[in-house]
């Protein structure tokens, strides 16, 4: 049983013979004891050490214990626990929410967070907790925090942590673990968790003493936001989270064995326990450490100013890194408007200029990039989304700025070459670039050329929206109506394949930080967690939650390529599931849109919005047919 299996400090089993041979942590008092040769003290009393009087070993052991007693105090009477230290650090860093699926390994930190006013938000799957923390991080500019229990609780988060890594989202994952004394000894749900997360996280650490909780978490929070942001992982074994008296009860036998071995085992465990709690409640700084954020040098900025000032057809592509500091979104928007360079917006930069801004070019990106003479790639990577750099013209001068050097130069050895590569923060770079180009203007015919191409593409969309489909509703027309009825305070959380890919062309976020997609990893299943995090971060937004399900009874994005290339639709065909009824069964409101009420689409959408405003989550199950709107789009 998942819930029952996570409770308790450790199994109550005889500990003497097993625990005496525990390999101690390097640098601990116990390690010193082992190096001092005290394993010899476990020899049977009938085989005394050579050259020693039989009664001398007890004296030596007592003297060694006295010398090795830790200088820091152990408050054995305290009922405080390590979870309080965790909560104190989170509060000092401005954390307001922690997302979780509860387990006995982490209960103390959740209780402590609640007492300090940090809202504990429980989910029904650990991956959702991390997705919610990811959304919180992207929208707030602070570290999103998730806490999950040991073993399967942590393994359930792997996809979400990898998604955060690919999206460069600062997320702190707190993971429970078996007691430090029982690790690598077959304890419940004990696995090598650090090895699992090292490839996914910028920073991984296991806390081995209560006094190390505070400095470890401060370092993790700083690492998550410094340089290229990303997820970090801190493992919190159960015995650093619970109070002394509870750990002592589980760790030290109430009635130790008689004889020398019993005394040695008792000494070992008591010394181990003392080291675990020594100095646990000594005052320590809890607030944020300085962040290390790379910045463009004045010389680099000046060279970029000179390149751009000579451009006739400049173009900017802004990616998610431009919005890593959400509080600067308005300044960034004003700077882009002042610069006057037409731009494409991707990822978290979608919506930066609002709806229908004259500088925001939405379509025909490849053709525009081929025509531009100077291109500024601001937080954009030459991966599959830019055809690995092949869409860039060799005659164009390319300025690229990115916090991550590896991302910045991706595929530059094959398909493209930067004129100026700047490793630094994207948002501050754009502000400095605009400052250096004050008064610079560009001929309006270049922007108008790009806008005309947009208008032609939009006309094509209108024609596709008017085309009949074999059954149910035309998804292009449905999404056009969604765009027309979308409230200005909406946050768009997009989770899916074909329907979402169509929406990216037709539905526009109304302002900065009002679009959440998985990012480069293309993860399905982010929707619930992202919506949860977004609602808590922006309580005024048009959430909770109106879920628009584009129900085409199939994996159409895959089928589109699989059928013509391989001649089979195997595994791509599904049923028209009644998702609206499933939602009603869970206490939400459910609405259905199909060909039978095709003339009521706008009314149903307005009804759904009103029910959201009344506090009810709503699922609109939209039965859609298939079109050729996305023919040629990639699925792999």
XYZ file of C-alpha atoms in Angstrom:
636
model
C 0.000 0.000 0.000
C 1.489 3.287 -1.088
C 0.341 5.361 1.873
C 1.072 2.796 4.591
C 4.454 1.910 3.148
C 5.783 5.435 3.619
C 5.122 5.767 7.346
C 7.543 5.224 10.182
C 11.162 6.013 10.764
C 12.436 2.522 10.149
C 11.438 -1.050 10.771
C 11.773 -2.158 14.383
C 14.233 -5.014 14.088
C 17.230 -6.136 16.162
C 19.951 -3.639 15.465
C 23.048 -4.657 17.370
C 24.873 -6.942 14.971
C 23.590 -5.187 11.859
C 24.286 -1.590 12.825
C 27.727 -2.045 14.277
C 29.179 -2.642 10.821
C 27.453 0.284 9.094
C 29.984 2.047 6.916
C 30.162 5.553 8.440
C 30.087 8.778 6.495
C 33.510 10.045 5.556
C 34.554 12.810 7.910
C 32.096 11.861 10.665
C 32.998 11.002 14.236
C 32.087 7.406 13.502
C 34.543 7.340 10.631
C 37.257 8.521 12.989
C 36.283 5.715 15.327
C 36.680 3.142 12.588
C 40.037 4.538 11.506
C 41.186 4.400 15.120
C 40.795 0.637 15.046
C 37.774 0.298 17.258
C 36.432 -2.536 15.139
C 38.864 -4.588 17.155
C 36.720 -3.873 20.179
C 34.094 -6.177 18.730
C 36.319 -9.180 19.074
C 34.908 -11.820 21.434
C 35.992 -11.296 25.002
C 37.848 -14.608 24.949
C 40.287 -13.257 22.324
C 41.763 -10.128 23.819
C 43.957 -7.943 21.678
C 47.596 -8.912 21.718
C 49.690 -7.029 24.304
C 46.674 -5.578 26.138
C 45.302 -6.396 29.513
C 41.789 -7.843 29.193
C 40.310 -5.051 31.270
C 42.020 -2.190 29.437
C 39.787 -2.088 26.344
C 36.784 -0.645 28.219
C 39.007 2.132 29.546
C 40.347 2.919 26.069
C 36.847 2.969 24.611
C 35.584 5.338 27.311
C 38.547 7.660 26.767
C 38.067 7.628 23.006
C 34.380 8.501 23.428
C 35.308 11.390 25.663
C 37.808 12.755 23.130
C 35.490 12.287 20.171
C 32.415 13.876 21.753
C 31.324 16.606 19.397
C 32.027 20.159 20.523
C 28.560 21.332 19.438
C 25.723 20.946 21.893
C 22.994 18.333 21.539
C 19.702 19.455 23.024
C 18.214 16.087 23.898
C 15.141 17.649 25.513
C 14.113 19.677 22.463
C 10.988 18.704 20.558
C 12.083 20.732 17.530
C 12.699 18.928 14.263
C 14.564 19.426 10.989
C 11.369 20.209 9.102
C 11.326 23.545 10.930
C 14.736 24.394 9.478
C 13.490 23.558 5.994
C 10.428 25.772 6.369
C 12.469 28.656 7.789
C 14.756 28.705 4.754
C 11.830 28.554 2.337
C 10.086 31.440 4.078
C 13.284 33.498 4.073
C 13.451 33.015 0.292
C 9.914 34.272 -0.263
C 8.373 30.868 -0.984
C 4.587 31.035 -0.560
C 3.565 27.590 -1.820
C 4.954 24.090 -1.632
C 3.457 21.362 -3.831
C 3.415 17.802 -2.576
C 1.987 14.343 -2.365
C 2.303 13.498 1.307
C 4.392 10.639 2.661
C 5.691 9.761 6.099
C 9.264 10.552 5.102
C 8.457 14.256 4.626
C 5.614 14.937 7.069
C 7.704 17.142 9.418
C 8.630 19.644 6.721
C 5.025 19.910 5.514
C 3.735 20.516 9.040
C 6.433 23.127 9.626
C 5.618 24.916 6.367
C 1.965 25.105 7.352
C 2.880 26.632 10.725
C 4.996 29.328 9.050
C 2.238 30.320 6.626
C 3.584 28.538 3.552
C 0.580 27.028 1.844
C 0.894 23.267 1.363
C -0.837 22.277 -1.886
C -1.401 18.549 -2.192
C -1.735 16.802 -5.532
C -2.705 13.277 -6.515
C 0.497 12.434 -8.388
C 4.044 13.541 -7.710
C 4.641 14.579 -11.322
C 1.803 17.088 -11.013
C 3.440 18.614 -7.929
C 6.628 19.316 -9.890
C 4.722 20.628 -12.913
C 2.899 23.041 -10.593
C 6.206 24.166 -9.061
C 7.571 24.678 -12.580
C 4.649 26.938 -13.510
C 5.044 28.872 -10.267
C 8.729 29.444 -11.023
C 8.112 30.652 -14.576
C 5.366 33.089 -13.636
C 6.767 34.437 -10.377
C 10.524 34.551 -10.968
C 11.098 32.759 -7.648
C 12.064 29.138 -7.111
C 9.135 26.738 -7.358
C 9.208 24.104 -4.620
C 7.912 20.536 -4.584
C 8.341 17.958 -1.828
C 7.766 14.242 -2.355
C 8.415 11.103 -0.390
C 11.177 8.564 -0.936
C 11.641 5.920 -3.614
C 8.638 5.719 -5.950
C 7.543 9.165 -4.826
C 10.732 10.553 -6.300
C 10.894 8.337 -9.369
C 7.411 9.565 -10.285
C 8.832 13.088 -10.701
C 11.559 12.289 -13.223
C 9.669 13.431 -16.336
C 8.649 16.728 -14.750
C 12.183 17.405 -13.482
C 13.618 16.733 -16.955
C 10.978 19.026 -18.446
C 12.032 21.781 -16.020
C 15.665 21.232 -16.953
C 14.917 21.566 -20.670
C 12.748 24.639 -20.014
C 15.445 26.173 -17.750
C 12.990 26.570 -14.912
C 14.293 27.043 -11.330
C 12.617 24.275 -9.325
C 13.648 22.906 -5.931
C 12.722 19.264 -5.421
C 12.828 18.089 -1.809
C 12.888 14.320 -1.502
C 12.455 12.101 1.501
C 14.841 9.221 2.059
C 15.476 6.305 4.353
C 17.317 6.907 7.603
C 21.000 7.706 7.072
C 21.879 4.738 9.253
C 19.844 2.300 7.174
C 20.730 3.418 3.668
C 22.266 0.679 1.535
C 20.935 -1.868 4.012
C 17.585 -2.736 2.401
C 15.405 -0.130 4.077
C 11.908 0.544 2.790
C 11.886 2.537 -0.473
C 15.629 3.159 -0.223
C 17.367 3.597 -3.569
C 20.311 5.627 -4.838
C 18.280 8.761 -5.456
C 21.213 11.094 -6.065
C 22.456 9.053 -9.023
C 18.993 9.242 -10.503
C 18.827 13.041 -10.351
C 22.422 14.116 -11.009
C 21.918 14.074 -14.819
C 18.729 16.131 -14.425
C 19.674 18.743 -11.839
C 22.236 21.511 -11.502
C 22.753 20.745 -7.831
C 22.213 17.514 -5.879
C 22.892 16.976 -2.197
C 21.929 14.638 0.613
C 21.702 16.222 4.052
C 23.463 14.032 6.626
C 23.102 16.184 9.772
C 20.327 18.446 10.971
C 22.646 21.454 11.188
C 23.434 21.086 7.466
C 19.829 21.603 6.342
C 19.991 25.398 6.269
C 23.277 25.893 4.361
C 22.437 23.103 1.921
C 19.052 24.581 1.039
C 20.481 28.087 0.680
C 23.106 26.773 -1.735
C 20.460 24.836 -3.675
C 18.179 27.873 -4.021
C 21.064 29.996 -5.305
C 22.145 27.306 -7.764
C 18.614 27.001 -9.148
C 18.573 30.682 -10.170
C 22.218 31.356 -11.020
C 23.694 31.034 -14.492
C 21.296 29.019 -16.599
C 18.339 28.363 -14.270
C 17.231 24.816 -13.679
C 16.020 22.231 -11.188
C 17.941 21.268 -8.043
C 17.453 18.303 -5.717
C 17.979 18.011 -1.971
C 17.541 14.646 -0.287
C 16.318 14.814 3.305
C 16.677 11.478 5.114
C 13.968 10.755 7.615
C 16.257 11.003 10.654
C 17.267 14.607 9.897
C 13.615 15.670 9.771
C 12.089 14.109 12.888
C 12.707 15.198 16.529
C 15.571 13.820 18.609
C 13.409 11.766 20.957
C 11.671 9.984 18.064
C 14.900 9.232 16.234
C 16.527 8.056 19.458
C 13.613 5.726 20.151
C 13.988 4.106 16.737
C 17.779 4.123 16.559
C 19.011 3.199 20.050
C 17.818 -0.067 21.632
C 15.920 0.468 24.875
C 17.698 -2.550 26.384
C 21.170 -2.909 24.872
C 22.792 -6.298 24.825
C 24.993 -7.140 27.708
C 28.726 -7.478 27.376
C 31.356 -5.670 25.396
C 29.609 -5.894 22.019
C 26.453 -4.428 23.507
C 28.378 -1.526 25.025
C 30.199 -0.843 21.758
C 26.974 -0.887 19.767
C 25.329 1.478 22.240
C 28.314 3.819 22.048
C 28.268 3.731 18.278
C 24.582 4.529 18.026
C 24.623 7.224 20.692
C 27.639 8.878 19.072
C 26.002 8.645 15.669
C 22.843 10.208 17.068
C 24.789 12.971 18.781
C 26.571 13.829 15.543
C 23.228 13.848 13.733
C 21.740 16.455 16.076
C 24.815 18.374 17.279
C 24.315 22.104 16.782
C 20.944 21.490 15.153
C 19.330 24.604 16.593
C 22.289 26.995 16.512
C 21.287 30.280 14.769
C 22.290 30.377 11.097
C 21.669 32.808 8.227
C 18.572 31.650 6.344
C 18.161 34.272 3.600
C 19.162 34.166 -0.065
C 22.767 33.939 -1.168
C 24.014 36.237 -3.963
C 23.164 34.971 -7.443
C 25.687 34.550 -10.227
C 23.981 35.833 -13.372
C 26.172 36.397 -16.444
C 25.976 39.829 -18.053
C 27.073 41.094 -21.436
C 30.134 43.296 -21.298
C 29.876 46.934 -22.467
C 32.203 46.071 -25.341
C 29.949 43.248 -26.526
C 26.880 45.444 -26.304
C 28.619 48.189 -28.274
C 29.639 45.791 -31.053
C 26.050 44.572 -31.294
C 24.815 48.182 -31.403
C 27.113 48.872 -34.342
C 25.996 45.755 -36.219
C 22.311 46.484 -35.734
C 22.624 50.177 -36.539
C 23.728 49.297 -40.080
C 20.855 46.882 -40.690
C 18.227 47.479 -43.362
C 16.041 44.453 -42.581
C 16.618 43.614 -38.897
C 14.704 40.843 -37.174
C 14.560 39.661 -33.567
C 13.525 36.250 -32.232
C 12.765 36.344 -28.508
C 12.640 33.135 -26.468
C 11.804 32.142 -22.910
C 15.093 33.361 -21.427
C 14.009 36.936 -22.090
C 11.331 36.503 -19.372
C 13.420 34.839 -16.677
C 12.813 37.938 -14.565
C 9.024 38.339 -14.774
C 9.059 41.639 -12.873
C 10.974 43.182 -15.783
C 8.386 42.171 -18.387
C 6.928 45.662 -18.738
C 10.392 47.210 -19.127
C 11.269 44.618 -21.748
C 8.064 45.257 -23.655
C 8.719 49.016 -23.668
C 12.283 48.408 -24.857
C 11.180 46.195 -27.752
C 8.611 48.789 -28.793
C 11.230 51.547 -28.601
C 13.690 49.505 -30.650
C 11.143 49.142 -33.434
C 12.576 45.892 -34.831
C 9.974 43.341 -35.959
C 10.088 40.217 -33.848
C 8.910 36.663 -33.440
C 7.998 35.537 -29.929
C 8.337 31.980 -28.660
C 7.915 30.066 -25.422
C 7.425 32.277 -22.376
C 7.973 35.370 -24.562
C 4.614 34.792 -26.266
C 2.256 37.596 -25.397
C 5.049 40.048 -24.558
C 3.612 42.647 -26.949
C -0.029 41.841 -26.302
C -2.536 41.085 -29.015
C -2.122 42.261 -32.630
C 0.930 44.468 -32.068
C 2.375 45.881 -35.297
C 5.911 44.643 -34.460
C 4.804 41.111 -33.613
C 5.147 38.861 -36.655
C 3.396 35.519 -36.216
C 3.723 33.593 -39.468
C 6.222 32.693 -42.217
C 9.186 32.751 -39.851
C 11.510 30.745 -42.082
C 10.941 33.061 -45.043
C 11.468 36.139 -42.871
C 14.730 34.781 -41.461
C 16.025 34.161 -44.959
C 15.316 37.780 -45.943
C 16.688 39.502 -42.825
C 20.168 41.013 -43.018
C 20.683 41.155 -39.232
C 19.078 38.662 -36.865
C 19.072 38.896 -33.076
C 18.458 35.520 -31.440
C 17.602 36.582 -27.884
C 17.225 33.486 -25.742
C 16.461 31.338 -28.771
C 18.366 28.136 -29.552
C 19.179 26.710 -32.980
C 17.635 23.319 -32.246
C 14.805 21.530 -34.070
C 12.599 24.628 -33.687
C 14.911 26.582 -36.005
C 15.763 23.552 -38.103
C 19.131 23.342 -36.299
C 20.111 26.708 -37.777
C 19.468 25.780 -41.400
C 16.737 28.416 -41.717
C 19.320 31.144 -41.130
C 20.820 32.759 -44.207
C 24.592 32.609 -44.562
C 24.509 36.215 -45.696
C 22.796 37.393 -42.505
C 24.754 38.786 -39.594
C 23.608 36.926 -36.530
C 23.758 38.198 -32.973
C 22.933 35.543 -30.390
C 22.625 36.050 -26.653
C 22.042 33.294 -24.121
C 22.974 32.535 -20.534
C 24.149 29.071 -21.551
C 27.201 28.895 -23.790
C 26.493 25.367 -25.011
C 22.954 26.289 -26.050
C 24.166 29.532 -27.568
C 26.557 27.799 -29.968
C 24.444 24.725 -30.698
C 24.995 23.581 -34.310
C 27.109 26.644 -35.094
C 29.854 24.270 -36.192
C 27.638 22.906 -38.967
C 24.779 25.065 -40.225
C 25.308 28.661 -39.110
C 27.855 31.104 -37.693
C 27.262 33.943 -35.244
C 28.689 37.362 -35.937
C 28.540 38.111 -32.216
C 27.880 35.524 -29.487
C 27.076 37.020 -26.093
C 26.842 34.869 -22.990
C 24.655 36.863 -20.666
C 21.190 37.595 -19.375
C 18.839 38.165 -22.311
C 16.465 40.681 -20.761
C 19.157 43.037 -19.489
C 21.034 42.710 -22.798
C 17.991 43.881 -24.764
C 17.580 46.872 -22.440
C 21.229 47.853 -22.928
C 20.974 47.321 -26.695
C 18.002 49.672 -26.919
C 19.797 52.249 -24.815
C 22.718 52.188 -27.238
C 20.420 52.544 -30.264
C 18.390 55.526 -29.035
C 17.019 57.476 -31.959
C 17.685 54.674 -34.452
C 14.850 54.003 -36.897
C 14.320 51.581 -39.737
C 12.400 51.961 -42.971
C 8.753 50.991 -42.420
C 8.537 49.008 -45.669
C 10.362 46.028 -44.061
C 7.807 45.697 -41.267
C 4.979 46.205 -43.731
C 6.332 43.426 -45.957
C 6.276 41.025 -43.028
C 2.827 42.185 -41.919
C 1.433 41.629 -45.400
C 2.726 38.061 -45.364
C 0.944 37.619 -42.006
C -2.304 38.926 -43.445
C -2.108 36.517 -46.369
C -1.569 33.591 -43.997
C -4.499 34.696 -41.847
C -6.693 34.718 -44.944
C -5.637 31.130 -45.603
C -6.665 30.266 -42.041
C -10.101 31.798 -42.575
C -10.548 29.719 -45.711
C -9.572 26.539 -43.855
C -11.992 27.419 -41.062
C -14.846 27.543 -43.566
C -14.078 24.123 -45.053
C -16.442 21.299 -44.075
C -15.072 18.297 -42.173
C -16.295 14.719 -42.401
C -17.704 14.686 -38.881
C -18.126 16.911 -35.870
C -16.615 20.411 -35.753
C -13.849 22.099 -37.727
C -11.044 22.659 -35.153
C -9.777 25.747 -36.962
C -13.176 27.415 -36.703
C -13.578 26.395 -33.062
C -10.221 27.920 -32.142
C -11.029 31.126 -34.014
C -14.114 31.442 -31.815
C -12.015 30.692 -28.720
C -9.734 33.560 -29.747
C -12.668 35.916 -30.221
C -14.187 35.104 -26.811
C -10.997 34.814 -24.733
C -11.056 37.043 -21.616
C -8.162 39.473 -21.340
C -7.009 38.095 -17.986
C -6.700 34.508 -19.203
C -3.554 32.449 -18.833
C -3.293 29.904 -21.625
C -1.928 26.530 -20.531
C -1.334 24.386 -23.598
C -0.943 20.632 -23.262
C -1.236 18.347 -26.239
C -0.330 17.757 -29.844
C -2.372 18.593 -32.921
C -5.068 20.732 -31.291
C -2.459 22.720 -29.369
C -0.290 23.086 -32.471
C -3.259 24.620 -34.276
C -4.048 26.872 -31.319
C -0.506 28.262 -31.370
C -1.334 29.885 -34.718
C -4.830 31.075 -33.875
C -5.093 31.943 -30.162
C -3.090 34.892 -28.852
C -2.174 35.512 -25.210
C -3.327 38.969 -24.193
C -0.175 40.046 -22.388
C 3.214 38.993 -21.010
C 3.453 35.766 -19.004
C 0.034 34.559 -20.087
C 1.195 31.529 -22.068
C 2.525 28.278 -20.578
C 3.686 25.416 -22.756
C 5.954 22.498 -21.826
C 9.013 23.869 -23.619
C 11.594 22.082 -25.716
C 10.916 18.660 -24.187
C 7.365 18.614 -25.556
C 5.969 16.792 -22.520
C 2.332 15.726 -22.548
C 0.497 15.891 -19.239
C 1.669 19.274 -17.954
C -1.817 20.781 -18.071
C -3.201 20.096 -14.586
C 0.005 20.998 -12.761
C 0.644 24.113 -14.844
C -2.940 25.304 -14.347
C -2.690 24.712 -10.596
C 0.554 26.688 -10.316
C -0.737 29.454 -12.565
C -3.937 29.922 -10.586
C -2.077 30.216 -7.292
C 0.419 32.632 -8.789
C -2.248 34.714 -10.538
C -5.490 34.330 -8.555
C -7.250 36.940 -10.703
C -6.750 34.992 -13.934
C -9.483 33.093 -15.776
C -8.648 29.940 -13.895
C -9.666 27.550 -12.254
C -9.833 25.854 -14.691
C -11.544 25.863 -18.029
C -10.177 22.895 -19.931
C -10.914 22.856 -23.637
C -10.435 19.293 -24.881
C -9.964 19.007 -28.629
C -11.388 15.490 -28.912
C -10.566 14.011 -32.321
C -10.541 10.395 -31.097
C -6.977 9.831 -32.165
C -3.315 10.729 -32.035
C -3.716 12.797 -35.181
C -0.289 14.414 -35.097
C 1.290 10.954 -35.254
C -1.260 9.453 -37.617
C -0.675 12.228 -40.156
C 2.834 10.902 -40.836
C 2.457 7.260 -39.860
C -0.321 6.357 -42.287
C 1.224 7.695 -45.529
C 4.757 6.579 -44.669
C 4.083 3.195 -43.056
C 0.589 2.352 -44.282
C -1.074 1.750 -40.930
C -2.991 3.705 -38.315
C -2.162 1.208 -35.569
C -2.261 2.646 -32.013
C -3.380 6.063 -33.323
C -7.132 5.500 -33.300
C -9.080 6.169 -30.083
C -12.717 6.551 -29.052
C -14.716 9.741 -28.675
C -14.531 9.632 -24.889
C -17.128 11.524 -22.868
C -14.620 13.655 -20.945
C -17.330 16.079 -19.853
C -19.096 13.282 -17.971
C -15.836 12.185 -16.342
C -15.350 15.755 -15.124
C -18.860 15.832 -13.689
C -18.145 12.615 -11.830
C -15.226 14.358 -10.124
C -17.326 17.345 -9.058
C -16.495 19.722 -11.920
C -18.846 21.085 -14.560
C -18.893 19.391 -17.959
C -20.091 20.762 -21.285
C -20.232 19.179 -24.745
C -19.706 20.777 -28.138
C -20.414 18.793 -31.304
C -22.065 19.152 -34.661
C -25.462 18.929 -32.939
C -24.918 22.320 -31.260
C -22.509 23.839 -33.779
C -24.390 27.143 -33.741
C -24.009 27.357 -29.961
C -20.186 27.352 -29.725
C -19.903 30.961 -28.563
C -22.749 30.558 -26.081
C -21.215 27.403 -24.585
C -17.811 29.089 -24.257
C -19.401 32.070 -22.500
C -21.336 29.717 -20.206
C -18.092 27.941 -19.324
C -16.370 31.237 -18.555
C -19.196 32.297 -16.287
C -19.100 29.030 -14.385
C -15.354 29.550 -13.917
C -15.991 33.000 -12.491
C -18.495 31.389 -10.127
C -15.693 29.179 -8.829
C -16.347 25.945 -10.709
C -13.725 24.131 -12.782
C -15.146 23.342 -16.214
C -14.319 20.812 -18.917
C -15.585 21.545 -22.418
C -15.438 18.371 -24.486
C -15.150 19.587 -28.097
C -15.676 16.850 -30.667
C -13.606 17.815 -33.701
C -12.953 16.384 -37.129
C -9.750 16.359 -39.103
C -8.345 18.978 -41.457
C -5.134 19.484 -43.425
C -4.283 22.591 -41.373
C -1.053 21.141 -39.984
C 0.080 18.997 -42.891
C 3.868 18.997 -42.980
C 4.342 19.646 -39.258
C 6.830 17.414 -37.492
C 5.974 14.780 -34.889
C 9.536 13.533 -34.262
